[in-house]
mmCIF file of N, CA and C in Angstrom:
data_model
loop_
_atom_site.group_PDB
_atom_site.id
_atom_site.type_symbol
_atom_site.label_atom_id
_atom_site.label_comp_id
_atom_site.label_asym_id
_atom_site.label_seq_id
_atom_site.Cartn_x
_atom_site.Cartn_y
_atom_site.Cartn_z
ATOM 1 N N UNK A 1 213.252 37.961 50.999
ATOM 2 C CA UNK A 1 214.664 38.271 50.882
ATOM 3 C C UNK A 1 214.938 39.292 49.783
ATOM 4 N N UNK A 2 214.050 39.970 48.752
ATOM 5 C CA UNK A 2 213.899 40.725 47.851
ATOM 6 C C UNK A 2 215.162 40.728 46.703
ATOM 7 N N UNK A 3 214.952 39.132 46.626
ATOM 8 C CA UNK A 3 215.419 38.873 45.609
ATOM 9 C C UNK A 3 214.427 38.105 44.314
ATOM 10 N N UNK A 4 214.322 38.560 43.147
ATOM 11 C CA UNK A 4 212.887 37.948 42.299
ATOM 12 C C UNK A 4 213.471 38.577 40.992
ATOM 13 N N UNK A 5 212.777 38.027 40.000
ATOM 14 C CA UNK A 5 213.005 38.396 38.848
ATOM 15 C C UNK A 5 211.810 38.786 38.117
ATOM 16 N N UNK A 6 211.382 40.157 37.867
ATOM 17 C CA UNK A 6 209.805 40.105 37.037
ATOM 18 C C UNK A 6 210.232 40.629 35.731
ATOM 19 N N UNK A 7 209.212 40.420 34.781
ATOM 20 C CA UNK A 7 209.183 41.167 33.393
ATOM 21 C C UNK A 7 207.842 41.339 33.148
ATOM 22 N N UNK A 8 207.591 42.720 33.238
ATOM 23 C CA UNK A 8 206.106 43.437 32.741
ATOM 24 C C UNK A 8 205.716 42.605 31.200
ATOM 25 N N UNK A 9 204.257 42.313 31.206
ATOM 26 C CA UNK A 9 204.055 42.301 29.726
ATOM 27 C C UNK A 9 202.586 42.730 29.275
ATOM 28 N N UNK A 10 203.301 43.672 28.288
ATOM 29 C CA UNK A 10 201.770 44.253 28.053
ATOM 30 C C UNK A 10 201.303 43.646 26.521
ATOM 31 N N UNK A 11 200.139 44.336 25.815
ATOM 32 C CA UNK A 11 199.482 42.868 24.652
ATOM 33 C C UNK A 11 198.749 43.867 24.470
ATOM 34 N N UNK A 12 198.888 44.627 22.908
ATOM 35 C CA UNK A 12 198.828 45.953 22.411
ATOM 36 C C UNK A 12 198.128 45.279 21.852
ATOM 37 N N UNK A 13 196.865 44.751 20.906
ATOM 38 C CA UNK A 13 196.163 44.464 20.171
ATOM 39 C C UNK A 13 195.900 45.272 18.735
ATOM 40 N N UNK A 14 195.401 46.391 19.620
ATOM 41 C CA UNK A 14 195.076 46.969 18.627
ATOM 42 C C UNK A 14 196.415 47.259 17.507
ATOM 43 N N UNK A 15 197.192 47.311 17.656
ATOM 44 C CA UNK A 15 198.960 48.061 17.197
ATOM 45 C C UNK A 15 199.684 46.724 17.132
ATOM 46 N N UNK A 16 199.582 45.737 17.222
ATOM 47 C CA UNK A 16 199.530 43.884 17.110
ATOM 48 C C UNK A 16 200.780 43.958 17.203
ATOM 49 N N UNK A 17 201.037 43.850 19.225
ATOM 50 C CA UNK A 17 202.152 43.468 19.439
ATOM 51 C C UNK A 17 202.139 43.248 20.930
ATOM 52 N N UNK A 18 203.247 42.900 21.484
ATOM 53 C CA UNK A 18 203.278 42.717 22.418
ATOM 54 C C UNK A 18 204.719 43.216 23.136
ATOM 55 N N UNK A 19 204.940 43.320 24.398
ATOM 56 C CA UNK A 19 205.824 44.645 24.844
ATOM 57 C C UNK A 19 206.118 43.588 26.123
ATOM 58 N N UNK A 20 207.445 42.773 25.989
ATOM 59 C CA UNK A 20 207.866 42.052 27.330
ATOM 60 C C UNK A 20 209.689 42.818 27.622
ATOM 61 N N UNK A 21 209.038 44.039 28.924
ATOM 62 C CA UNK A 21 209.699 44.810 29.734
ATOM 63 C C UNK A 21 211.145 44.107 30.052
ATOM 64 N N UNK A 22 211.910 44.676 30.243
ATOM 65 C CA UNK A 22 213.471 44.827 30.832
ATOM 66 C C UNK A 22 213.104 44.152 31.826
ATOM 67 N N UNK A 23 213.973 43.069 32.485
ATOM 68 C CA UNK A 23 213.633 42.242 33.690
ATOM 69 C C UNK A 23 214.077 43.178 34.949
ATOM 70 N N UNK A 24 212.978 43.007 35.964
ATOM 71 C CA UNK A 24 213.490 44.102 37.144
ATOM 72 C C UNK A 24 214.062 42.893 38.574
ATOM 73 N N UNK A 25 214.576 43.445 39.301
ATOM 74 C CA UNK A 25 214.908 42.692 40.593
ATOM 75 C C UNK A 25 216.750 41.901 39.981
ATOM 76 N N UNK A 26 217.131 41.492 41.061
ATOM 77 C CA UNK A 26 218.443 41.014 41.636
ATOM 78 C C UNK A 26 218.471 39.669 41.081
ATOM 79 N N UNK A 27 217.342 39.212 40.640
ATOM 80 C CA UNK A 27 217.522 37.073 40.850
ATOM 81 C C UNK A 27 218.008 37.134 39.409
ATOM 82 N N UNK A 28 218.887 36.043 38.812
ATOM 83 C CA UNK A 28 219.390 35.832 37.454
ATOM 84 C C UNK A 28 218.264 34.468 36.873
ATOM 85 N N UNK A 29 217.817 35.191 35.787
ATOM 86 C CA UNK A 29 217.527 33.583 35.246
ATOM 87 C C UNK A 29 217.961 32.703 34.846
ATOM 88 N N UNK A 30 217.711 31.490 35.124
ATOM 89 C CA UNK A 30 218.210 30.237 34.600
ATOM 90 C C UNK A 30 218.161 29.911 32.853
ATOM 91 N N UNK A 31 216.641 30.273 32.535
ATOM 92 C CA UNK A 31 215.774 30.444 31.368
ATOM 93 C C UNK A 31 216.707 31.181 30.904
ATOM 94 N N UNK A 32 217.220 30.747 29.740
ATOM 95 C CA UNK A 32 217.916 31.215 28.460
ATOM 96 C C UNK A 32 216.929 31.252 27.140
ATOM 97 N N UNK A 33 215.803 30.514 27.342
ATOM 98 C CA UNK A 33 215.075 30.761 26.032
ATOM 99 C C UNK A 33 213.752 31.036 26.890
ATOM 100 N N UNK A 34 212.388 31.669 25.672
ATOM 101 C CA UNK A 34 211.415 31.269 26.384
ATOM 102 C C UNK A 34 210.598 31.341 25.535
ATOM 103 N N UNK A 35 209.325 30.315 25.174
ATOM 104 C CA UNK A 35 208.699 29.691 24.512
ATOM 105 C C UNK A 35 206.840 30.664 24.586
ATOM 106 N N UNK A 36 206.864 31.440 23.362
ATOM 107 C CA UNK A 36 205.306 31.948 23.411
ATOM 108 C C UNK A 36 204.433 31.102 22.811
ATOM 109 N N UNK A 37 203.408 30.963 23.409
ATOM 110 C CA UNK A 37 202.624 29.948 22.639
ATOM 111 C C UNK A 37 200.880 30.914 22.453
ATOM 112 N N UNK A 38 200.730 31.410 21.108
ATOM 113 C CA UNK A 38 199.691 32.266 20.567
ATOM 114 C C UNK A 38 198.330 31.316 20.750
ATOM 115 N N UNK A 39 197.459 31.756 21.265
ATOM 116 C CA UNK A 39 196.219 30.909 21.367
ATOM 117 C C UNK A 39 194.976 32.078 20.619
ATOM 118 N N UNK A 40 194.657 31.670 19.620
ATOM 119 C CA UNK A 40 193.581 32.236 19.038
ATOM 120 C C UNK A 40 194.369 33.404 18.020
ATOM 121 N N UNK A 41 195.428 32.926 17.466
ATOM 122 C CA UNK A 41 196.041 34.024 16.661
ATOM 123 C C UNK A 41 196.053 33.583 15.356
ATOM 124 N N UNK A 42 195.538 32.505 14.603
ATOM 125 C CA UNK A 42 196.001 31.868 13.885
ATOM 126 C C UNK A 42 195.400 32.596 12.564
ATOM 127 N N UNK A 43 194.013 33.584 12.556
ATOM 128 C CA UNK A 43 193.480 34.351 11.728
ATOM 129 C C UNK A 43 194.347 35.499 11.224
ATOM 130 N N UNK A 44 195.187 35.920 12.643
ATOM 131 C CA UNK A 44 195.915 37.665 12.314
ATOM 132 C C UNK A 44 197.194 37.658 12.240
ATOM 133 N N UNK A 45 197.983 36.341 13.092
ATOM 134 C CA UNK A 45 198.889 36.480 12.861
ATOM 135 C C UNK A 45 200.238 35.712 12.323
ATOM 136 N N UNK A 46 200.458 36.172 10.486
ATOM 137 C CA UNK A 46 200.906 35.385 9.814
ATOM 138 C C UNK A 46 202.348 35.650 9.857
ATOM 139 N N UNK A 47 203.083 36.586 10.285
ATOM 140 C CA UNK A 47 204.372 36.360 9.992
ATOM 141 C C UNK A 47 204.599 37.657 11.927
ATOM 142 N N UNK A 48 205.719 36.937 12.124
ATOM 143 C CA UNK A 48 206.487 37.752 13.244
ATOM 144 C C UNK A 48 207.353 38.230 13.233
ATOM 145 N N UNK A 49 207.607 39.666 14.174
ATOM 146 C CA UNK A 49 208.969 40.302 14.033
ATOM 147 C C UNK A 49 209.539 40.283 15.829
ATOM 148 N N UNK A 50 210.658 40.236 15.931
ATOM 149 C CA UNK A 50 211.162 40.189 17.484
ATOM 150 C C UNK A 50 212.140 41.422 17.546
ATOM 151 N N UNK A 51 211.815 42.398 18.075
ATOM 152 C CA UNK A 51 212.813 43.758 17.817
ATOM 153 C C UNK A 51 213.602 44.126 16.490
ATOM 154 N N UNK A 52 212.128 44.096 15.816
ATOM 155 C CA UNK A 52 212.548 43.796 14.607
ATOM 156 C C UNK A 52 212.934 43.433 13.406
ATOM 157 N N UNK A 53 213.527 42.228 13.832
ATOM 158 C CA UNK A 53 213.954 41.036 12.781
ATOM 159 C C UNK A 53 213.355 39.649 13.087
ATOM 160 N N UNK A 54 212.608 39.904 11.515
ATOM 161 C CA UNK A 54 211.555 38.467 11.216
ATOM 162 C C UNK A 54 212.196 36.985 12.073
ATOM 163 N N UNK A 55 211.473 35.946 12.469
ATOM 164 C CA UNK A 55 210.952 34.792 12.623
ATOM 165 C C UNK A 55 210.399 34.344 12.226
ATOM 166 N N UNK A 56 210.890 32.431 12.987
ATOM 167 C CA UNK A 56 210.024 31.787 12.242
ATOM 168 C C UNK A 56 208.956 31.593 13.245
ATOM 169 N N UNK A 57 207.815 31.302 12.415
ATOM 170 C CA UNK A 57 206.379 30.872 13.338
ATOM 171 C C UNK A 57 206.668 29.159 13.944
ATOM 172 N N UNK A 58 205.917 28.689 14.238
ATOM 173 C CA UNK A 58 206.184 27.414 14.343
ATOM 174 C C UNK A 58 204.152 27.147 14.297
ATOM 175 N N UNK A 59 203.884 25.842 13.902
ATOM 176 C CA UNK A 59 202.668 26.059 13.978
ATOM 177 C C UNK A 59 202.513 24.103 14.721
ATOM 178 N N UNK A 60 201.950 24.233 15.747
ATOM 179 C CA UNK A 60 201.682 22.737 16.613
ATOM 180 C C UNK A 60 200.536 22.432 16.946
ATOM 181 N N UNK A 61 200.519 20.742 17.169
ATOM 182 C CA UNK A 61 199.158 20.610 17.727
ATOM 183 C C UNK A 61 198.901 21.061 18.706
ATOM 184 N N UNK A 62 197.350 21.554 19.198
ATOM 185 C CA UNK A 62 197.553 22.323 20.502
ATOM 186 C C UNK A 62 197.299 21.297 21.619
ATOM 187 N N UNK A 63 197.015 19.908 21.130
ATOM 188 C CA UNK A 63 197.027 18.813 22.199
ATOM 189 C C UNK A 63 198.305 18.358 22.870
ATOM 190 N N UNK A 64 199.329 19.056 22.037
ATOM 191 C CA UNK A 64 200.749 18.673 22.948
ATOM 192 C C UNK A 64 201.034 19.948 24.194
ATOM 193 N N UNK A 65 200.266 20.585 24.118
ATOM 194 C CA UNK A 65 200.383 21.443 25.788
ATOM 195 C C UNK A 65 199.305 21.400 26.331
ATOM 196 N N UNK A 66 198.171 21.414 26.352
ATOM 197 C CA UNK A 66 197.148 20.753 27.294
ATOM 198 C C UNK A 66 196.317 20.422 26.685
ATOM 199 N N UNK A 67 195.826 18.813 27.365
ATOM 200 C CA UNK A 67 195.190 18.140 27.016
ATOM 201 C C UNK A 67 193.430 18.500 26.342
ATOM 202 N N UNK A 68 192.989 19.757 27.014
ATOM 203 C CA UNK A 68 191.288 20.659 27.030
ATOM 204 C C UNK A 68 191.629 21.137 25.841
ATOM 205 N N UNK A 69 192.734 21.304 25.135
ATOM 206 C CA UNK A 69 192.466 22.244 23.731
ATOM 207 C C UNK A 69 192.035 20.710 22.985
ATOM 208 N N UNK A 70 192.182 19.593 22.549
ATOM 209 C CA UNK A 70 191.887 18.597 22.029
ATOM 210 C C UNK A 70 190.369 18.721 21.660
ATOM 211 N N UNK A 71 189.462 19.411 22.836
ATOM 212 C CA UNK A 71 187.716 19.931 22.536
ATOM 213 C C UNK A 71 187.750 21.572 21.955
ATOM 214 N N UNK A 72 188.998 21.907 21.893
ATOM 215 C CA UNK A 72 188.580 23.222 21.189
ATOM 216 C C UNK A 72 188.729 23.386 19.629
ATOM 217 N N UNK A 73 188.119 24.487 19.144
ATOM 218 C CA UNK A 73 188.014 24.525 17.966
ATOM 219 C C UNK A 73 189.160 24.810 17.287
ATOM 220 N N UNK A 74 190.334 25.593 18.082
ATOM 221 C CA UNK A 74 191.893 25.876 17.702
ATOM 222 C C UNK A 74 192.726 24.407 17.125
ATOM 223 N N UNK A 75 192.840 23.876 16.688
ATOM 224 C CA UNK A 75 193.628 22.243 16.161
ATOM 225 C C UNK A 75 195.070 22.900 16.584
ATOM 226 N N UNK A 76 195.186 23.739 15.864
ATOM 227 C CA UNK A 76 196.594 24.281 15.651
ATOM 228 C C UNK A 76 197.177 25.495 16.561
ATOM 229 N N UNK A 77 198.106 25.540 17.298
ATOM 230 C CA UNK A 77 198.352 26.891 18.137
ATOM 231 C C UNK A 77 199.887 27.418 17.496
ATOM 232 N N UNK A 78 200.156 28.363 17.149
ATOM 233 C CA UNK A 78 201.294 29.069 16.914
ATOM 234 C C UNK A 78 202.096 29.563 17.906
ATOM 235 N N UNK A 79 203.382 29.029 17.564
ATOM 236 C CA UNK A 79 204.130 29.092 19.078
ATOM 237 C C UNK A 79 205.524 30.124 18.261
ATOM 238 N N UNK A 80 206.362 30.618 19.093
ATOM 239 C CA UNK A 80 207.968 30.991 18.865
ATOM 240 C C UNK A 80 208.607 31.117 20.120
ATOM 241 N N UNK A 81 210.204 30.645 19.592
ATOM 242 C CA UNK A 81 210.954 30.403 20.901
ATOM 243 C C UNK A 81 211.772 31.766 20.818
ATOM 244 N N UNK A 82 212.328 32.709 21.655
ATOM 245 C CA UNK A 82 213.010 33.888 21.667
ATOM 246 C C UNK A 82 214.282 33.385 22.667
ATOM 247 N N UNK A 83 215.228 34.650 22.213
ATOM 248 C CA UNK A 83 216.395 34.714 23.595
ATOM 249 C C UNK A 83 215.507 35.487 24.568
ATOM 250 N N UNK A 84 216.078 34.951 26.624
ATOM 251 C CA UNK A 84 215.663 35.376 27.543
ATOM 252 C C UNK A 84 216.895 36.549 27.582
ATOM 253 N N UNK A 85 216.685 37.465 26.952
ATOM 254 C CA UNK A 85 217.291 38.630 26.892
ATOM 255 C C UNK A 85 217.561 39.701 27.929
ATOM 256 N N UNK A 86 218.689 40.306 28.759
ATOM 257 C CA UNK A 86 217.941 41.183 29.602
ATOM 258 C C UNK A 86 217.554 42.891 29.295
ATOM 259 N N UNK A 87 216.931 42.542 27.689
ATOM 260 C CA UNK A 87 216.643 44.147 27.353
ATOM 261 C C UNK A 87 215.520 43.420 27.233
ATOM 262 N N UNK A 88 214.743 44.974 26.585
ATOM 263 C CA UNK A 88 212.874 44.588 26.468
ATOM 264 C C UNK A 88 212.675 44.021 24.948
ATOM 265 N N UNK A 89 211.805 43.415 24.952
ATOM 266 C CA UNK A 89 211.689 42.403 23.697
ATOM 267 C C UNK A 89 210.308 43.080 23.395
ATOM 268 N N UNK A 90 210.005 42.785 21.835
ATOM 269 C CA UNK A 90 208.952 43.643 21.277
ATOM 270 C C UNK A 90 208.861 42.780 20.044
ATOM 271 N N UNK A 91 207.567 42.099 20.008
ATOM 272 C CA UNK A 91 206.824 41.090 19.359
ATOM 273 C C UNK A 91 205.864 41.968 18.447
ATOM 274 N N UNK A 92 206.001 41.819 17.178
ATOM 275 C CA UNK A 92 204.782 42.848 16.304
ATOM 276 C C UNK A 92 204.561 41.605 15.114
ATOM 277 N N UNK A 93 203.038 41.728 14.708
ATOM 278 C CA UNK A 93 203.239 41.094 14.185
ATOM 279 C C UNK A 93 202.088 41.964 12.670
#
């Protein structure tokens, strides 16, 4: 029925950021927030910016989103919640 909602996301490493695109297509989201959860960032990345203006990190067990990180060596996963914005959002950290 070509109705959908996408958002490109690209994961700049080297330039330590991440680039989540202008939403394309007709469908509205429901999602008013949306929840990143950093897996293996916990060495590089100590403080965040969201277009700019600092955040807070949040830092959780990583056994409260799936159960297989409990055998990994990560204890801790760094998460942040953002607005589902419909401009492009830009994560640097």
């Amino acid at each position: 029925n070509g109705i959908f909602y996408k958002r490109e996301i690209q994961y700049d490493g080297i330039n330590r950021k991440i680039i989540m695109e202008k939403p394309s297509g007709k469908y509205i989201s429901h999602f008013k927030v949306l929840r990143l959860i950093f897996h293996g960032f916990q060495s590089e990345m100590k403080s965040l910016r969201v277009n700019g203006k600092p955040v807070k990190l949040h830092t959780r067990p990583a056994g409260l989103f799936l159960k297989s990180y409990q055998q990994s060596s990560d204890k801790d996963l760094l998460s942040v919640t953002v607005a589902n914005t419909p401009q492009q959002i830009i994560l640097k950290w």
